[in-house]
């Protein structure tokens, strides 16, 4: 057990880097090494990084998630995705609708869970994880149609997930309150969350557009960019918005309105590797093997249903959009990773529905433990199979 923050941070950084070098020999993505070494250090195994210590690094996790969302938004440059907009929209819609239906049916009819829990798990199952996807894409230098489509889908699918969760929250609140009319409060709250996130993201993006015009020293740009990302995340927490969506919109606004957006994005290159190593190693240290073991039957049904839902839904959406048949099989299976947005939704469940939160939290944490390890490997293999990656 390590009780010193500096030692714990050093262990996460050095351990994650060493693990990445080791898994590369097995042709696995670096992010898998980060997560696995974090799991080894976690309370579930060696307990070198305790749960309390991991919580003390919430600022690092917040910054890491914000930078990742910012980069994902930057990849949605309209000119670059003009020919795949239909693929992104329809695939994201297919993912959300089919995954929700598959998980809800599995939880309610196969796992025999109460209706409110089945509905909430169906909604949270639609959330993906941009962080592992973008990290793997950058690592293997993938720049083709598959890579661009994946980045677009993870961005839009999470926006859909936030909206869907708000709708389901309204229905579940009615059920738990045992009243006959559906309250519109949750619907209003969802609209405020989405609209507020977009507004703050656009304002922050416009500020960075102005900065890019008079860009000077890259180090100064880095300071301002990190300040904006942290400012976005802080405001999101204060006003119950989505930090992922706010920073994503900021990156999107900058990429599409600035004349020299590359100047801002290039400033992040120097800190990306150490930040991502610590971020994913701490994510691994937060995984709970005991939760997975205690709820393995329900978790297994959930994992299988979510996998079937995502692969089927994305493939169907891609088919309607006319995506190249050679790429369709790679899209859905590359989007299985699960973390950031899901954790945020779990926190909302714990606040709004404490009576059903224990089961929802247990199943979701168990699923995260599996998808965060397996997902990046599948994404990497898909990019290579599609011929878009390089060693």
XYZ file of C-alpha atoms in Angstrom:
391
model
C 0.000 0.000 0.000
C 1.375 3.397 -1.033
C 0.144 6.421 0.886
C 2.366 9.045 -0.734
C 0.895 10.775 -3.785
C 4.238 11.363 -5.480
C 5.197 7.698 -5.136
C 1.805 6.557 -6.402
C 2.014 8.890 -9.408
C 5.545 7.729 -10.167
C 4.458 4.109 -9.910
C 1.526 4.705 -12.267
C 3.708 6.495 -14.824
C 6.661 4.090 -14.752
C 4.501 0.986 -14.413
C 2.204 2.024 -17.255
C 5.118 2.818 -19.547
C 6.820 -0.489 -18.784
C 3.595 -2.429 -19.294
C 3.062 -0.737 -22.662
C 6.490 -1.850 -23.847
C 5.743 -5.393 -22.676
C 2.343 -5.753 -24.354
C 3.660 -4.343 -27.628
C 5.735 -7.501 -27.946
C 2.430 -9.378 -27.905
C 1.026 -6.991 -30.550
C -1.449 -5.526 -28.067
C -2.293 -1.788 -27.819
C -0.464 0.246 -25.213
C -3.741 1.187 -23.515
C -4.280 -2.482 -22.628
C -0.920 -2.490 -20.865
C -1.798 0.672 -18.939
C -5.115 -0.782 -17.773
C -3.687 -4.206 -16.888
C -0.846 -2.769 -14.807
C -3.352 -0.495 -13.090
C -5.497 -3.526 -12.316
C -2.426 -5.272 -10.881
C -1.793 -2.272 -8.613
C -5.478 -2.007 -7.643
C -7.135 -3.020 -4.338
C -8.378 -6.154 -6.121
C -4.804 -7.512 -6.371
C -1.632 -5.925 -4.919
C -3.429 -2.914 -3.385
C -0.466 -0.632 -4.109
C -2.798 2.141 -5.304
C -5.699 2.149 -2.866
C -9.215 3.343 -3.640
C -8.618 6.413 -1.482
C -5.373 7.211 -3.282
C -7.037 6.781 -6.682
C -9.743 9.270 -5.674
C -7.068 11.822 -4.785
C -6.040 11.844 -8.447
C -9.487 12.854 -9.702
C -8.016 16.041 -11.160
C -5.658 14.011 -13.349
C -8.580 11.863 -14.526
C -10.644 14.984 -15.227
C -7.843 16.557 -17.268
C -7.199 13.311 -19.149
C -10.849 12.860 -20.077
C -11.116 16.519 -21.077
C -8.069 16.361 -23.370
C -9.344 13.167 -24.979
C -12.795 14.671 -25.622
C -11.149 17.827 -27.010
C -9.101 15.748 -29.463
C -12.141 13.705 -30.509
C -14.008 16.931 -31.299
C -11.048 18.146 -33.327
C -11.254 15.040 -35.495
C -14.812 16.010 -36.545
C -13.682 18.602 -39.048
C -16.642 18.960 -41.403
C -14.589 19.023 -44.596
C -12.856 15.786 -43.604
C -16.041 13.902 -42.671
C -18.322 15.343 -45.364
C -18.546 12.017 -47.172
C -19.195 9.976 -44.015
C -21.724 12.138 -42.162
C -24.578 9.780 -42.977
C -22.521 6.829 -41.752
C -21.789 8.564 -38.443
C -25.391 9.640 -37.796
C -27.110 6.394 -38.808
C -24.520 4.150 -37.147
C -24.793 6.125 -33.901
C -28.596 5.934 -34.013
C -28.453 2.205 -34.701
C -26.049 1.695 -31.829
C -28.269 3.554 -29.375
C -31.615 2.027 -30.382
C -30.574 -1.596 -30.858
C -28.222 -1.705 -27.855
C -30.871 -0.255 -25.561
C -33.413 -2.787 -26.765
C -31.048 -5.766 -26.543
C -29.820 -4.986 -23.038
C -33.262 -4.094 -21.699
C -34.773 -7.361 -22.975
C -31.842 -9.399 -21.638
C -31.923 -7.757 -18.210
C -35.696 -7.938 -17.800
C -36.501 -11.312 -19.315
C -33.272 -13.318 -18.940
C -31.667 -11.851 -15.810
C -35.115 -11.281 -14.249
C -34.240 -7.847 -12.892
C -36.932 -5.335 -11.872
C -38.246 -3.140 -14.673
C -36.651 0.150 -13.474
C -33.197 -1.461 -13.218
C -33.548 -3.090 -16.645
C -34.500 0.253 -18.201
C -31.593 2.122 -16.615
C -29.067 -0.560 -17.607
C -30.419 -0.448 -21.148
C -29.796 3.295 -21.282
C -26.315 3.214 -19.731
C -25.298 0.364 -22.054
C -25.412 2.750 -25.040
C -22.523 4.858 -23.715
C -19.156 4.196 -25.334
C -15.617 5.295 -24.436
C -13.788 7.725 -26.745
C -10.553 7.505 -24.742
C -9.410 3.968 -25.705
C -10.580 4.400 -29.304
C -8.683 7.623 -29.939
C -5.588 6.358 -28.102
C -5.417 3.222 -30.235
C -6.040 5.193 -33.440
C -3.229 7.605 -32.649
C -0.881 4.806 -31.618
C -1.246 2.877 -34.886
C -1.422 6.095 -36.958
C -4.741 5.165 -38.549
C -6.067 7.898 -40.850
C -8.532 6.141 -43.180
C -12.313 6.075 -43.472
C -12.732 3.522 -40.672
C -10.733 5.626 -38.189
C -12.606 8.848 -39.021
C -15.965 7.085 -38.827
C -15.138 5.529 -35.459
C -14.197 8.922 -34.000
C -17.437 10.418 -35.259
C -19.560 7.587 -33.896
C -18.066 7.623 -30.377
C -18.668 11.365 -30.201
C -22.272 11.285 -31.424
C -23.223 8.037 -29.662
C -22.316 9.497 -26.285
C -24.462 12.559 -26.977
C -27.319 10.171 -27.814
C -26.603 8.220 -24.612
C -26.925 11.343 -22.468
C -30.234 12.238 -24.130
C -31.606 8.683 -23.865
C -30.647 8.473 -20.204
C -32.647 11.627 -19.530
C -35.746 10.136 -21.146
C -35.402 6.861 -19.255
C -34.797 8.793 -16.024
C -38.194 10.454 -16.415
C -39.901 7.085 -16.880
C -38.031 5.423 -14.000
C -38.707 8.364 -11.672
C -42.412 7.883 -12.354
C -42.196 4.161 -11.629
C -40.287 4.564 -8.383
C -42.584 7.356 -7.211
C -45.608 5.206 -8.082
C -47.481 8.040 -9.784
C -49.683 7.909 -12.855
C -48.263 10.796 -14.860
C -44.766 11.052 -16.263
C -42.932 14.057 -14.873
C -41.379 16.399 -17.408
C -38.633 17.494 -15.018
C -36.157 14.886 -16.233
C -36.838 15.788 -19.867
C -36.219 19.464 -19.124
C -33.054 18.621 -17.204
C -31.750 16.569 -20.121
C -32.397 19.419 -22.544
C -30.653 21.881 -20.238
C -27.653 19.544 -19.917
C -27.255 19.152 -23.669
C -27.910 22.811 -24.517
C -25.708 24.119 -21.714
C -22.865 21.804 -22.709
C -23.046 22.963 -26.325
C -23.180 26.667 -25.406
C -20.160 26.531 -23.106
C -18.278 24.398 -25.629
C -18.931 26.871 -28.448
C -17.871 29.868 -26.325
C -14.639 28.135 -25.282
C -13.998 27.085 -28.869
C -14.441 30.641 -30.141
C -11.950 31.835 -27.544
C -9.403 29.320 -28.826
C -10.185 30.370 -32.416
C -9.164 33.900 -31.444
C -6.054 32.508 -29.770
C -5.097 30.561 -32.891
C -5.175 33.770 -34.958
C -2.442 35.372 -32.912
C -0.666 32.158 -31.984
C 2.802 32.664 -30.637
C 4.966 30.357 -28.597
C 3.613 26.781 -28.484
C 4.252 26.576 -24.729
C 2.013 29.575 -24.114
C -0.716 28.064 -26.274
C -0.467 24.833 -24.271
C -1.011 26.689 -20.996
C -4.105 28.462 -22.297
C -5.532 25.320 -23.926
C -5.183 23.264 -20.740
C -6.729 26.134 -18.791
C -9.750 26.131 -21.107
C -10.155 22.341 -20.854
C -10.023 22.433 -17.051
C -12.324 25.468 -16.986
C -14.816 23.546 -19.131
C -14.666 20.526 -16.861
C -15.059 22.627 -13.732
C -18.083 24.501 -15.065
C -19.613 21.200 -16.138
C -19.335 19.833 -12.622
C -20.758 23.016 -11.113
C -23.799 23.165 -13.394
C -24.336 19.400 -13.833
C -23.384 19.409 -17.505
C -21.376 16.867 -19.505
C -17.613 17.613 -19.379
C -17.127 15.167 -22.231
C -19.637 16.968 -24.457
C -18.397 20.460 -23.510
C -14.772 19.723 -24.403
C -15.816 17.804 -27.510
C -17.789 20.814 -28.781
C -14.811 23.066 -27.976
C -12.520 20.952 -30.123
C -15.125 20.753 -32.882
C -15.627 24.539 -32.918
C -11.901 25.204 -33.061
C -11.285 22.664 -35.824
C -14.018 24.087 -38.061
C -13.683 27.844 -37.503
C -9.989 28.502 -36.917
C -7.631 29.141 -39.818
C -4.730 27.471 -38.038
C -6.241 24.971 -35.579
C -3.260 22.654 -35.939
C -1.195 25.144 -33.940
C -3.373 24.588 -30.888
C -3.659 20.816 -31.255
C 0.079 20.432 -31.827
C 0.737 22.114 -28.493
C -0.763 19.086 -26.716
C 1.636 16.575 -28.251
C 4.275 17.015 -25.566
C 1.982 16.043 -22.693
C -0.268 13.462 -24.361
C 1.813 10.364 -23.628
C 2.467 10.868 -19.883
C -1.087 12.128 -19.346
C -2.648 9.153 -21.117
C -0.390 6.680 -19.294
C -1.414 7.984 -15.872
C -5.076 8.350 -16.914
C -5.472 4.749 -18.079
C -3.319 3.262 -15.329
C -5.527 4.949 -12.733
C -8.580 3.731 -14.665
C -7.229 0.196 -14.323
C -6.603 0.723 -10.629
C -10.281 1.642 -10.225
C -11.571 -1.648 -11.641
C -13.210 -4.036 -9.190
C -12.658 -7.759 -9.667
C -14.692 -8.523 -6.550
C -17.716 -6.818 -8.114
C -17.232 -8.818 -11.300
C -17.035 -12.094 -9.381
C -20.030 -11.339 -7.158
C -22.285 -10.456 -10.093
C -20.763 -12.584 -12.824
C -24.008 -14.150 -14.066
C -25.923 -10.908 -14.559
C -22.753 -9.198 -15.808
C -22.177 -11.964 -18.367
C -25.697 -11.583 -19.755
C -25.253 -7.808 -19.868
C -21.864 -8.052 -21.621
C -23.177 -10.460 -24.256
C -26.353 -8.428 -24.859
C -24.430 -5.148 -25.144
C -21.916 -6.691 -27.536
C -24.674 -8.084 -29.754
C -26.589 -4.793 -29.611
C -23.623 -2.589 -30.562
C -22.367 -4.815 -33.359
C -25.851 -5.358 -34.807
C -26.983 -1.741 -34.429
C -23.872 -0.154 -35.903
C -23.767 -2.636 -38.778
C -27.426 -1.970 -39.597
C -26.916 1.809 -39.494
C -23.802 1.530 -41.655
C -25.718 -0.580 -44.164
C -28.479 2.045 -44.459
C -25.808 4.723 -44.924
C -24.153 2.770 -47.737
C -20.828 2.243 -45.966
C -18.351 0.076 -47.845
C -19.325 -3.546 -47.056
C -15.672 -4.325 -46.389
C -15.621 -1.840 -43.491
C -18.994 -2.635 -41.904
C -17.830 -5.682 -39.898
C -15.081 -3.614 -38.238
C -17.216 -0.687 -37.041
C -19.377 -2.206 -34.309
C -16.765 -4.421 -32.701
C -14.337 -1.483 -32.512
C -16.745 0.453 -30.236
C -17.075 -1.950 -27.307
C -14.850 -0.017 -24.867
C -16.760 1.487 -21.956
C -15.768 3.939 -19.226
C -15.925 7.742 -19.022
C -19.542 8.637 -19.831
C -20.778 5.448 -18.147
C -19.128 6.426 -14.876
C -20.816 9.812 -15.086
C -24.193 8.153 -15.643
C -23.568 5.802 -12.706
C -23.022 8.825 -10.473
C -26.327 10.294 -11.669
C -28.087 7.013 -10.874
C -26.619 7.054 -7.365
C -27.914 10.601 -6.844
C -31.360 10.264 -8.447
C -32.235 6.626 -7.748
C -30.419 5.420 -4.618
C -32.857 2.527 -4.228
C -31.684 0.839 -7.450
C -28.131 2.242 -7.599
C -26.321 -0.740 -5.951
C -27.328 -3.250 -8.642
C -26.826 -0.800 -11.519
C -23.399 0.162 -10.190
C -22.342 -3.461 -9.644
C -23.301 -4.590 -13.154
C -21.788 -1.535 -14.853
C -18.492 -1.743 -12.964
C -18.256 -5.446 -13.773
C -18.864 -4.707 -17.458
C -16.326 -1.868 -17.463
C -13.735 -4.273 -16.032
C -14.164 -6.511 -19.072
C -14.734 -3.997 -21.863
C -11.832 -1.741 -20.870
C -9.399 -4.659 -21.192
C -10.881 -6.376 -24.255
C -12.176 -3.354 -26.190
C -8.855 -1.694 -27.139
C -7.430 -5.003 -28.366
C -10.390 -5.532 -30.704
C -10.178 -1.934 -31.952
C -6.485 -2.314 -32.769
C -6.992 -5.620 -34.569
C -9.863 -4.149 -36.589
C -7.771 -1.193 -37.770
C -5.024 -3.543 -38.913
C -7.495 -5.898 -40.579
C -9.007 -2.952 -42.452
C -5.563 -1.965 -43.682
C -5.589 1.467 -42.020
C -2.947 0.933 -39.332
C 0.841 0.790 -39.306
C 3.155 -0.818 -36.795
